[in-house]
Coordinates of C-alpha atoms in Angstrom, one line a residue:
Chain Z
M30 CA 2.7 -2.1 48.0
K31 CA 6.0 -2.1 46.0
Y32 CA 5.3 1.5 45.1
F33 CA 4.9 2.6 48.7
T34 CA 8.6 3.6 49.1
Y35 CA 8.4 5.9 46.0
I36 CA 5.0 7.4 47.2
F37 CA 6.2 7.8 50.7
R38 CA 9.5 9.4 49.7
N39 CA 7.6 11.9 47.5
I40 CA 5.4 12.9 50.4
R41 CA 8.5 13.6 52.4
R42 CA 10.2 15.4 49.5
N43 CA 8.9 18.9 50.4
K44 CA 8.3 18.4 54.1
L45 CA 7.0 21.9 54.8
R46 CA 4.5 21.7 52.0
S47 CA 3.3 18.3 53.0
F48 CA 3.1 19.4 56.7
L49 CA 1.1 22.5 55.8
T50 CA -1.3 20.5 53.6
I51 CA -1.8 17.8 56.3
A52 CA -2.1 20.5 58.9
S53 CA -4.8 22.4 57.0
V54 CA -6.8 19.1 56.3
S55 CA -6.5 18.0 60.0
A56 CA -7.4 21.5 61.4
C57 CA -10.5 21.7 59.1
L58 CA -11.6 18.2 59.8
F59 CA -11.1 18.6 63.5
L60 CA -13.4 21.6 63.5
A61 CA -15.9 19.9 61.1
S62 CA -16.0 16.7 63.3
I63 CA -16.8 18.8 66.3
L64 CA -19.5 20.7 64.4
A65 CA -20.9 17.4 63.0
S66 CA -20.8 15.9 66.5
F67 CA -23.2 18.6 67.8
T68 CA -26.0 17.4 65.5
A69 CA -25.3 13.7 66.3
I70 CA -25.2 14.4 70.0
N71 CA -28.3 16.5 70.1
E72 CA -30.1 13.7 68.3
E73 CA -28.7 11.2 70.7
A74 CA -29.5 13.2 73.8
A75 CA -33.0 13.8 72.6
S76 CA -33.6 10.1 71.7
G77 CA -32.0 9.0 74.9
T78 CA -35.0 10.5 76.8
R79 CA -37.5 8.2 75.2
D80 CA -37.3 5.5 77.9
F81 CA -38.4 7.8 80.7
N82 CA -41.9 8.6 79.5
R83 CA -41.7 12.3 80.1
L84 CA -43.8 15.1 78.8
V85 CA -43.0 18.9 78.9
T86 CA -45.7 21.4 79.1
M87 CA -44.7 24.9 78.1
S88 CA -46.4 28.0 77.0
S89 CA -47.7 27.9 73.5
Q90 CA -46.0 31.2 72.9
G91 CA -42.6 29.6 73.4
L92 CA -39.9 29.4 76.1
G93 CA -40.0 33.1 76.7
A94 CA -43.4 32.9 78.2
V95 CA -44.4 30.9 81.3
V96 CA -46.9 28.4 82.6
P97 CA -49.2 29.4 85.6
I98 CA -48.2 27.2 88.6
V99 CA -51.8 26.4 89.2
R100 CA -51.5 24.1 86.1
L101 CA -49.1 21.9 88.1
N102 CA -51.7 20.5 90.4
E103 CA -54.3 20.3 87.7
I104 CA -51.9 18.2 85.6
R105 CA -51.0 16.0 88.5
G106 CA -54.6 15.1 88.8
L107 CA -54.8 13.8 85.3
G108 CA -54.9 10.1 84.5
G109 CA -51.6 8.7 83.4
V110 CA -49.5 11.3 85.2
E111 CA -47.3 9.8 87.9
F112 CA -45.3 12.9 89.0
A113 CA -44.9 16.5 87.8
T114 CA -42.5 19.3 88.8
P115 CA -42.2 22.9 88.0
F116 CA -39.0 23.6 86.1
S117 CA -37.9 27.3 86.1
W118 CA -34.6 28.6 84.7
Y119 CA -32.8 31.1 86.9
G120 CA -29.8 31.9 84.9
G121 CA -27.6 33.1 87.8
K122 CA -24.1 34.3 87.6
L123 CA -21.3 32.8 89.8
G124 CA -18.6 35.2 90.6
E125 CA -17.4 36.5 87.2
E126 CA -18.8 33.5 85.4
I127 CA -21.9 34.3 83.3
Q128 CA -24.1 31.3 83.1
P129 CA -21.7 28.9 84.8
F130 CA -24.1 26.0 84.9
A131 CA -27.8 25.3 84.5
Q132 CA -29.9 26.2 87.6
F133 CA -33.5 25.2 87.9
G134 CA -36.2 26.0 90.5
V135 CA -38.0 22.6 91.0
D136 CA -40.3 20.8 93.4
A137 CA -37.9 19.2 95.8
E138 CA -40.3 16.4 96.6
T139 CA -40.8 15.2 93.0
I140 CA -37.9 16.2 91.0
F141 CA -36.0 12.9 91.5
K142 CA -39.2 11.0 90.8
V143 CA -39.7 12.7 87.5
Y144 CA -35.9 12.3 86.7
E145 CA -35.6 8.7 88.0
E146 CA -32.4 8.3 86.3
L147 CA -30.7 10.9 88.5
V148 CA -29.8 9.2 91.8
V149 CA -29.4 11.1 95.0
P150 CA -28.9 9.4 98.5
P151 CA -32.1 9.4 100.5
E152 CA -30.5 11.3 103.4
D153 CA -29.3 14.1 101.0
Q154 CA -32.7 14.3 99.3
K155 CA -34.3 14.6 102.8
A156 CA -31.8 17.4 103.7
F157 CA -32.6 19.1 100.4
I158 CA -36.4 19.0 101.0
Q159 CA -35.9 20.4 104.5
D160 CA -33.7 23.3 103.6
R161 CA -35.5 26.0 101.5
A162 CA -32.2 27.4 100.3
G163 CA -30.7 24.1 99.7
C164 CA -29.8 22.6 96.3
V165 CA -28.7 19.4 94.7
I166 CA -26.0 19.4 92.2
G167 CA -24.6 16.9 89.6
R168 CA -21.6 14.8 90.2
K169 CA -19.6 16.2 87.3
M170 CA -20.2 19.7 88.5
A171 CA -19.2 18.8 92.1
T172 CA -16.0 17.2 90.9
E173 CA -15.0 19.9 88.5
R174 CA -15.8 22.7 91.0
K175 CA -14.7 20.7 94.1
Y176 CA -18.1 21.3 95.7
Q177 CA -19.1 19.2 98.7
V178 CA -22.2 18.8 100.7
G179 CA -22.5 21.9 102.9
D180 CA -20.7 24.3 100.5
K181 CA -22.3 27.6 99.6
I182 CA -23.1 28.6 96.1
P183 CA -23.9 32.3 95.9
L184 CA -25.7 33.0 92.6
K185 CA -26.2 36.5 91.3
G186 CA -29.4 37.1 89.4
T187 CA -29.0 38.1 85.7
I188 CA -32.7 37.8 84.7
Y189 CA -34.1 38.6 88.1
P190 CA -33.0 41.4 90.4
F191 CA -32.3 39.2 93.4
N192 CA -29.6 36.7 94.3
L193 CA -29.8 33.2 95.5
D194 CA -27.6 32.0 98.4
L195 CA -27.7 28.2 97.9
T196 CA -26.3 25.5 100.1
V197 CA -25.3 22.2 98.6
R198 CA -27.4 19.5 100.4
G199 CA -26.9 16.6 98.0
I200 CA -25.0 15.4 95.0
Y201 CA -26.8 13.4 92.3
D202 CA -25.3 10.7 90.1
S203 CA -26.4 10.4 86.5
P204 CA -25.8 8.0 83.7
P205 CA -22.9 8.8 81.4
K206 CA -24.9 10.3 78.6
S207 CA -27.0 12.7 80.7
D208 CA -26.5 16.0 82.3
G209 CA -24.3 15.8 85.4
R210 CA -23.9 19.5 85.8
M211 CA -27.4 20.7 86.8
C212 CA -28.2 22.6 90.0
F213 CA -31.7 22.0 91.4
F214 CA -33.1 24.3 94.0
H215 CA -36.5 25.0 95.5
W216 CA -39.0 26.6 93.2
D217 CA -40.6 28.2 96.3
Y218 CA -37.2 29.9 97.0
L219 CA -37.3 31.5 93.5
E220 CA -41.0 32.4 94.0
E221 CA -40.1 34.1 97.3
G222 CA -37.6 36.3 95.6
L223 CA -40.0 37.2 92.9
K224 CA -42.6 38.3 95.4
R225 CA -40.1 40.1 97.6
D226 CA -37.8 41.8 95.1
F227 CA -39.6 41.8 91.7
K228 CA -42.9 43.2 93.0
G229 CA -44.5 39.8 92.3
D230 CA -43.9 40.2 88.6
R231 CA -43.6 36.7 86.9
A232 CA -44.5 35.1 90.3
G233 CA -46.9 32.2 90.3
N234 CA -45.5 30.7 87.3
A235 CA -43.2 27.9 86.1
G236 CA -40.9 28.0 83.1
V237 CA -42.2 24.6 82.1
I238 CA -43.8 21.7 83.8
M239 CA -42.0 18.3 83.5
I240 CA -44.4 15.4 83.7
R241 CA -43.5 11.7 84.2
C242 CA -46.2 9.4 82.8
N243 CA -46.9 5.9 84.0
N244 CA -46.4 4.5 80.5
S245 CA -45.6 5.6 77.0
K246 CA -49.1 4.7 75.5
V247 CA -50.8 7.4 77.5
M248 CA -48.5 10.1 76.3
P249 CA -50.1 11.1 72.9
D250 CA -53.6 11.5 74.4
L251 CA -52.3 13.1 77.5
S252 CA -50.4 15.8 75.7
K253 CA -53.4 16.5 73.5
N254 CA -55.8 16.7 76.5
I255 CA -53.5 19.0 78.4
D256 CA -53.3 21.5 75.5
A257 CA -57.0 21.1 74.7
A258 CA -57.9 22.0 78.3
Y259 CA -56.1 25.3 78.2
S260 CA -56.5 26.2 74.5
N261 CA -59.2 28.8 75.3
S262 CA -57.5 30.2 78.4
D263 CA -55.2 33.2 78.6
T264 CA -52.3 31.0 78.8
P265 CA -52.6 28.2 76.2
T266 CA -50.0 25.4 76.5
K267 CA -48.0 23.2 74.3
T268 CA -47.2 19.8 75.5
Q269 CA -44.8 17.4 73.9
T270 CA -42.4 14.6 74.6
E271 CA -39.1 15.4 76.2
E272 CA -37.5 14.2 73.0
A273 CA -39.5 16.6 70.8
F274 CA -38.9 19.4 73.4
S275 CA -35.0 18.8 73.2
K276 CA -35.1 18.9 69.5
M277 CA -37.2 22.1 69.5
F278 CA -34.8 23.6 72.1
A279 CA -31.8 22.8 69.7
E280 CA -33.7 24.5 66.9
Y281 CA -33.8 27.7 68.9
F282 CA -30.3 28.1 67.8
G283 CA -31.4 28.2 64.2
N284 CA -31.3 25.5 61.6
F285 CA -28.1 24.1 63.0
K286 CA -28.0 21.0 60.9
D287 CA -28.2 22.9 57.6
V288 CA -25.6 25.4 58.7
I289 CA -23.3 22.6 59.7
S290 CA -23.9 20.8 56.3
L291 CA -23.2 24.1 54.5
V292 CA -20.0 24.7 56.6
G293 CA -19.0 21.0 55.8
I294 CA -19.4 21.5 52.1
V295 CA -17.4 24.7 52.1
V296 CA -14.7 23.0 54.3
V297 CA -14.5 20.0 51.8
L298 CA -14.3 22.3 48.7
S299 CA -11.7 24.5 50.2
L300 CA -9.6 21.5 51.3
I301 CA -9.9 20.1 47.7
F302 CA -8.5 23.3 46.4
V303 CA -5.7 23.5 49.0
T304 CA -4.6 19.9 48.6
G305 CA -5.1 20.1 44.8
N306 CA -3.0 23.2 44.6
A307 CA -0.2 21.5 46.6
M308 CA -0.3 18.4 44.4
A309 CA -0.3 20.5 41.2
M310 CA 2.8 22.4 42.4
A311 CA 4.4 19.1 43.3
M312 CA 3.7 17.7 39.9
R313 CA 4.9 20.8 38.0
E314 CA 8.2 20.4 39.9
R315 CA 8.3 16.7 38.9
T316 CA 7.4 17.0 35.2
T317 CA 10.8 15.6 34.1
E318 CA 10.6 12.7 36.6
M319 CA 7.1 11.8 35.3
A320 CA 8.5 11.8 31.8
V321 CA 11.4 9.6 32.8
L322 CA 9.0 7.1 34.5
K323 CA 6.9 7.1 31.4
A324 CA 10.0 6.6 29.2
I325 CA 11.1 3.6 31.2
G326 CA 7.7 2.0 30.9
F327 CA 5.3 3.3 33.5
S328 CA 1.9 3.3 31.9
N329 CA -0.6 6.3 32.2
G330 CA -2.6 4.3 34.6
R331 CA 0.4 3.7 36.9
I332 CA 1.3 7.3 36.8
M333 CA -2.2 8.3 37.7
F334 CA -2.2 5.7 40.5
L335 CA 1.1 7.1 41.9
V336 CA -0.2 10.7 42.0
L337 CA -3.6 9.8 43.4
A338 CA -2.0 7.5 46.1
E339 CA 0.2 10.4 47.1
S340 CA -2.6 13.0 47.4
T341 CA -4.9 10.5 49.0
L342 CA -2.2 9.5 51.6
I343 CA -1.5 13.2 52.4
A344 CA -5.2 14.0 52.9
A345 CA -5.9 10.8 54.8
A346 CA -3.0 11.6 57.2
G347 CA -4.8 15.0 57.8
G348 CA -8.1 13.2 58.2
L349 CA -6.6 10.7 60.7
I350 CA -5.1 13.5 62.8
G351 CA -8.1 15.8 62.5
A352 CA -11.2 13.5 62.6
V353 CA -9.9 10.5 64.6
G354 CA -7.7 12.9 66.7
S355 CA -10.7 15.0 67.6
K356 CA -12.5 11.8 68.7
L357 CA -9.6 10.6 70.9
M358 CA -8.9 14.1 72.3
L359 CA -12.6 14.8 73.2
D360 CA -12.9 11.4 74.7
A361 CA -10.1 12.4 77.0
Y362 CA -11.2 15.9 77.6
D363 CA -14.8 16.8 78.2
I364 CA -15.7 20.2 76.7
S365 CA -19.4 20.1 77.6
K366 CA -18.6 21.9 80.8
F367 CA -18.2 25.0 78.8
F368 CA -21.7 24.9 77.5
A369 CA -23.5 26.1 80.6
G370 CA -25.9 23.3 80.7
F371 CA -27.0 23.7 77.0
L372 CA -25.1 20.5 76.2
A373 CA -25.2 17.8 78.7
F374 CA -22.3 15.8 77.4
F375 CA -20.0 16.0 74.4
Y376 CA -17.9 13.6 72.5
V377 CA -17.1 12.8 68.8
P378 CA -19.0 9.6 67.9
W379 CA -16.9 7.0 66.1
S380 CA -19.3 7.3 63.1
V381 CA -18.5 11.0 62.7
A382 CA -14.7 10.4 63.1
L383 CA -14.8 7.6 60.5
I384 CA -16.9 9.7 58.2
G385 CA -14.4 12.5 58.6
L386 CA -11.6 10.0 57.6
A387 CA -13.6 8.8 54.6
V388 CA -14.2 12.4 53.6
S389 CA -10.4 13.1 53.8
I390 CA -9.8 10.1 51.6
G391 CA -12.3 11.5 49.1
I392 CA -10.7 14.9 49.3
G393 CA -7.3 13.4 48.6
F394 CA -8.7 11.5 45.6
L395 CA -10.6 14.4 44.1
S396 CA -7.7 16.9 44.7
G397 CA -5.2 14.6 43.0
L398 CA -7.5 13.9 40.0
I399 CA -6.5 16.8 37.8
P400 CA -2.8 16.6 38.6
A401 CA -3.0 12.8 38.0
I402 CA -4.7 13.3 34.7
S403 CA -2.2 16.0 33.7
A404 CA 0.7 13.7 34.6
A405 CA -0.7 10.8 32.8
R406 CA -1.3 12.9 29.6
L407 CA 2.1 14.4 29.8
S408 CA 4.1 13.9 26.6
V409 CA 7.4 12.1 27.3
I410 CA 9.2 14.2 24.7
N411 CA 7.9 17.5 26.2
G412 CA 8.6 16.3 29.7
L413 CA 12.2 15.4 28.9
R414 CA 12.7 18.5 26.8
K415 CA 12.6 20.6 30.0
V416 CA 16.2 19.5 30.9
V417 CA 17.7 17.5 28.0
Chain N
M17 CA 17.2 -11.6 14.9
A18 CA 17.7 -14.0 12.1
D19 CA 18.8 -11.3 9.7
G20 CA 20.9 -9.7 12.4
L21 CA 19.1 -6.4 12.0
A22 CA 18.4 -4.5 15.3
I23 CA 16.8 -1.4 13.7
E24 CA 15.4 -0.6 10.3
L25 CA 14.1 2.7 9.3
R26 CA 12.3 3.0 5.9
A27 CA 11.6 6.4 4.4
V28 CA 10.9 7.8 7.8
T29 CA 9.6 11.4 8.0
K30 CA 8.9 13.4 11.1
Q31 CA 7.2 16.7 11.2
Y32 CA 6.1 18.8 14.1
K33 CA 3.1 21.2 14.1
R34 CA 3.9 24.7 15.5
D35 CA 0.7 26.6 15.4
E36 CA -0.2 26.8 11.7
F37 CA 3.2 25.8 10.6
T38 CA 4.5 22.4 9.8
V39 CA 8.2 22.0 10.7
P40 CA 10.0 19.1 9.0
V41 CA 12.6 17.5 11.2
L42 CA 13.4 14.2 9.5
E43 CA 13.0 13.8 5.8
S44 CA 12.7 10.4 4.1
L45 CA 15.3 8.8 6.2
D46 CA 16.6 5.2 5.7
L47 CA 18.7 3.5 8.2
V48 CA 19.8 0.0 9.2
V49 CA 21.5 -0.9 12.5
R50 CA 22.8 -4.3 13.1
E51 CA 22.5 -6.3 16.3
G52 CA 25.3 -5.5 18.8
E53 CA 26.2 -2.3 16.9
F54 CA 27.4 0.8 18.8
L55 CA 26.2 3.7 16.8
A56 CA 26.9 7.4 17.4
L57 CA 24.7 10.1 16.0
M58 CA 26.3 13.6 15.5
G59 CA 25.1 16.8 14.0
P60 CA 24.5 20.4 14.8
S61 CA 21.6 21.5 17.1
G62 CA 18.2 21.1 15.5
S63 CA 19.6 18.5 13.0
G64 CA 17.1 15.9 14.2
K65 CA 19.5 13.6 16.3
T66 CA 17.2 13.5 19.4
T67 CA 14.1 13.2 17.3
L68 CA 15.6 10.2 15.5
L69 CA 16.6 8.7 18.8
N70 CA 13.1 9.2 20.2
L71 CA 11.6 7.4 17.2
I72 CA 13.9 4.4 17.5
A73 CA 13.3 4.3 21.3
G74 CA 9.5 4.3 20.8
L75 CA 9.0 7.6 22.6
D76 CA 7.5 9.2 19.5
Y77 CA 5.8 8.1 16.3
A78 CA 7.1 8.8 12.8
S79 CA 4.9 11.0 10.7
S80 CA 5.4 8.6 7.8
G81 CA 7.6 5.6 7.0
E82 CA 8.4 2.6 9.1
V83 CA 10.5 2.2 12.3
I84 CA 11.2 -1.5 12.9
V85 CA 13.1 -2.3 16.1
H86 CA 13.9 -5.9 17.1
G87 CA 11.4 -7.0 14.4
Q88 CA 8.6 -4.8 15.7
D89 CA 7.0 -2.1 13.6
L90 CA 6.6 0.6 16.2
G91 CA 4.0 2.5 14.2
R92 CA 1.6 -0.3 14.6
L93 CA 1.7 -0.2 18.4
S94 CA -0.8 1.7 20.5
E95 CA 0.4 4.1 23.2
G96 CA -0.2 1.4 25.9
Q97 CA 1.5 -1.2 23.8
I98 CA 4.5 0.9 23.0
T99 CA 4.9 1.8 26.7
R100 CA 5.1 -1.9 27.5
W101 CA 7.4 -2.5 24.6
R102 CA 9.8 0.2 25.9
A103 CA 9.8 -1.3 29.4
N104 CA 10.9 -4.7 27.9
N105 CA 13.2 -3.6 25.1
V106 CA 14.8 -0.2 25.8
G107 CA 17.1 1.2 28.3
F108 CA 17.4 5.0 28.6
I109 CA 20.5 7.0 29.5
F110 CA 20.0 10.8 29.7
Q111 CA 22.4 13.7 29.7
L112 CA 21.4 14.9 33.1
Y113 CA 21.0 11.3 34.5
N114 CA 17.4 12.0 35.5
L115 CA 17.6 9.9 38.7
I116 CA 14.8 10.3 41.2
P117 CA 16.4 12.5 44.0
V118 CA 14.3 11.0 46.8
L119 CA 15.3 7.4 46.0
T120 CA 18.6 5.8 46.8
A121 CA 20.8 4.3 44.0
F122 CA 19.3 0.9 44.7
E123 CA 15.7 2.2 44.5
N124 CA 16.4 4.1 41.3
V125 CA 17.8 1.1 39.7
E126 CA 14.9 -1.0 41.0
L127 CA 12.2 1.3 39.4
P128 CA 12.0 -0.5 36.0
L129 CA 11.8 -3.9 37.8
L130 CA 8.6 -2.7 39.7
L131 CA 6.8 -3.1 36.4
T132 CA 7.7 -6.7 36.3
N133 CA 6.4 -9.7 38.2
L134 CA 9.7 -10.4 39.9
N135 CA 9.5 -10.8 43.7
R136 CA 11.5 -8.6 46.1
K137 CA 14.3 -11.2 46.3
R138 CA 14.7 -11.5 42.6
R139 CA 14.5 -7.7 42.2
R140 CA 17.3 -7.3 44.7
E141 CA 19.5 -9.8 43.0
N142 CA 19.0 -8.1 39.6
V143 CA 19.6 -4.6 41.0
M144 CA 22.8 -5.6 42.7
T145 CA 24.0 -7.3 39.5
A146 CA 23.4 -4.1 37.6
L147 CA 25.1 -2.0 40.2
R148 CA 28.1 -4.4 40.2
A149 CA 28.3 -4.1 36.5
V150 CA 28.7 -0.3 36.8
G151 CA 31.0 -0.6 39.8
L152 CA 28.7 1.0 42.4
S153 CA 27.4 -1.9 44.4
E154 CA 28.8 -0.4 47.6
R155 CA 26.8 2.8 47.0
E156 CA 23.4 1.2 46.9
D157 CA 22.1 3.2 49.8
H158 CA 23.4 6.6 48.6
Y159 CA 21.0 9.2 47.3
P160 CA 21.8 11.0 44.1
R161 CA 22.9 14.1 45.9
Q162 CA 25.5 12.0 47.7
L163 CA 27.1 10.8 44.4
S164 CA 29.3 12.6 41.8
G165 CA 28.1 13.3 38.3
G166 CA 29.9 10.3 36.9
Q167 CA 28.6 8.1 39.6
E168 CA 25.0 9.3 39.1
Q169 CA 25.3 8.5 35.4
R170 CA 26.6 5.0 36.2
V171 CA 23.5 4.5 38.4
A172 CA 21.5 5.8 35.4
I173 CA 23.2 3.1 33.3
A174 CA 22.5 0.4 35.8
R175 CA 18.8 1.5 35.7
A176 CA 18.9 1.3 31.9
I177 CA 20.4 -2.3 31.9
V178 CA 18.7 -3.8 34.9
T179 CA 15.8 -5.3 32.8
D180 CA 18.4 -6.6 30.3
P181 CA 16.9 -4.6 27.4
Y182 CA 17.6 -5.3 23.8
L183 CA 18.6 -1.7 23.0
L184 CA 20.3 1.1 24.9
V185 CA 19.7 4.7 23.8
A186 CA 21.9 7.4 25.2
D187 CA 21.2 11.1 24.7
E188 CA 24.5 12.9 25.2
P189 CA 25.5 10.7 28.2
T190 CA 28.7 12.6 28.8
G191 CA 27.4 16.0 28.0
D192 CA 27.4 17.1 31.6
L193 CA 30.5 15.3 32.8
D194 CA 34.2 16.2 33.1
R195 CA 36.6 14.5 30.8
K196 CA 37.7 11.8 33.2
S197 CA 34.1 10.8 34.2
A198 CA 33.0 11.0 30.6
E199 CA 35.9 8.5 29.7
E200 CA 34.6 6.1 32.4
I201 CA 31.1 6.3 31.1
L202 CA 32.1 5.7 27.5
N203 CA 34.3 2.8 28.6
L204 CA 31.3 1.4 30.4
L205 CA 29.1 1.7 27.3
E206 CA 31.8 0.1 25.3
Q207 CA 32.0 -2.7 27.8
L208 CA 28.2 -3.2 27.7
N209 CA 28.4 -3.4 24.0
S210 CA 31.3 -5.8 23.7
E211 CA 30.7 -8.0 26.7
F212 CA 26.9 -8.1 26.8
D213 CA 26.3 -7.5 23.1
K214 CA 24.0 -4.6 23.7
T215 CA 22.9 -2.5 20.7
I216 CA 23.6 1.1 21.6
I217 CA 22.5 4.3 19.9
M218 CA 24.3 7.3 21.3
V219 CA 23.6 11.0 20.4
T220 CA 26.6 13.2 21.1
H221 CA 28.2 16.5 20.3
D222 CA 31.6 15.2 21.5
P223 CA 33.9 13.9 18.8
I224 CA 35.9 12.0 21.4
A225 CA 32.8 10.2 22.7
A226 CA 31.8 9.4 19.1
Q227 CA 35.1 7.7 18.4
K228 CA 34.1 5.0 20.9
A229 CA 31.3 3.9 18.6
H230 CA 31.7 1.4 15.7
R231 CA 29.8 3.6 13.4
L232 CA 29.3 7.3 13.2
L233 CA 26.2 9.0 11.5
H234 CA 26.1 12.6 10.7
L235 CA 22.7 14.3 10.5
D236 CA 22.0 17.8 9.1
K237 CA 18.7 19.4 8.5
G238 CA 16.9 16.0 9.0
Q239 CA 19.0 14.1 6.5
L240 CA 21.8 11.7 6.9
I241 CA 24.9 13.3 5.3
G242 CA 27.6 10.9 6.6
D243 CA 28.0 7.4 7.6
V244 CA 31.4 6.4 8.8
V245 CA 32.3 2.9 9.8
Q246 CA 34.9 3.0 12.5
V247 CA 35.3 -0.7 13.3
P248 CA 35.8 -2.9 10.3
R249 CA 34.5 -6.1 11.9
L250 CA 30.8 -4.9 11.8
G251 CA 30.8 -3.8 8.2
A252 CA 29.0 -0.8 6.7
A253 CA 25.3 -0.4 7.2
S254 CA 24.7 1.9 4.2

């Protein structure tokens, strides 16, 4: 602690260089924390669905293919199934916004039974069921876009050649770590458009079928049975838990986790080089001072400590601003609204922020190692000869 | 010391390696300095003055021979041991002061005390005593850039004496100062020698500065060629 003044003053000695070094560390760790949070949040969002005993039946050919709607009633009749609803992506455009939020054609009667954690007032639900062009939207979406019950949402088809003119009939509330920006409308309304304006192409299908089971124990057998029943049909299915489905959905974007790990390694290496270069420059400028400190009795170990403490403090300051700053900033400002329903919520978990801070400390230590060893090995005579 | 010897050099040789060449700097040099002596080293550039000073101060090792300071054979100390020995026994005064620019006068003087076990209060007392001794106690919060050259050198002297070392080594302490400031520094060194009984070895090119010493050694091509006693009370060393 008694060396703190010396270390702190040296950090402030070349303010611009220290600022730029801290800024580069903080900017990189800010982005790295956000990227790392994607993985952590996807895992959390997926595992958060475990309690709801839901299965998802999709085409075995992937999300680009569909499941015949006749399967819905067949599945509803299976033992262990409590409720099931079609779940069809519309992908409409709102004004100039392309994919402003997620819109799904669903069965109005059962959607909030399958998604029991989404709560909509009974009178709103009734109004939704009664209005074929009605929709229910999430509270976050309603708040951000200032929608109220009765407002119109005119969606322009981007996948299908017809538009949907929806009316908000209800607003659902959802737990904090779930999607509060979905828009549910009648699957029948989508079907009607397909038959009317798409020559019936793709009509009679659902994107996927969401199933709520009466308990988790039936889920393994149930999923096997569903898929086995359709394995020899023209439209074989793949049934999996909602958690597995979410993870698979995330993997559609590629091996995100490995990409993030690779980006993280590159970021750490480049920061070691940037900070190491700054420290090496600082030490070159201070060769004589280091020699003086050694002359008056500072040991090699103390010299190393002073250099390492300085580089570690600089990098840790960057880490604090970048990693912990990203946590605080994204707690205050929700950026999940920009993900068009692909990300239900977003925040930087404390674990990610603290790992970021620890990484910055490691960066500081490693980047200071070579300058510290050089300073410790400096010959006093050679160091003093520079000016004497 | 019982025998009153501060420094004793026996057949000291120092050579430097420059690529495949061996450059002799000091050759079979013998020297005795008594406790409380103020010794000036003069000679042309490259004569080995600073090398001799470095050997006495424990900054470098002799190639052969013995360097004994305050009863300690420096050649027997490891790098770590000699570093600790310097911290306890030697105060350094450099030509360009070599203060740390980001530290105040107080903090610069405090630096050697950070290596001790003294608490904050005791360190403050010692620093202020050293600053008072050089007449700069009112400038404790000033940074080196806010001080004149003479004042900077006085702070450097305060840093050199704050641990109450046995030996003060000064490498051209007035070389970068005007005559008036140089005179003040020399008077200060003289005072440290006479009042506090510090043994001082000073390298200088300045004959006026050398006159302040009790004894004047001339070096040329690594050999002592003159040894002039200027103050009769100390007696000749060789």
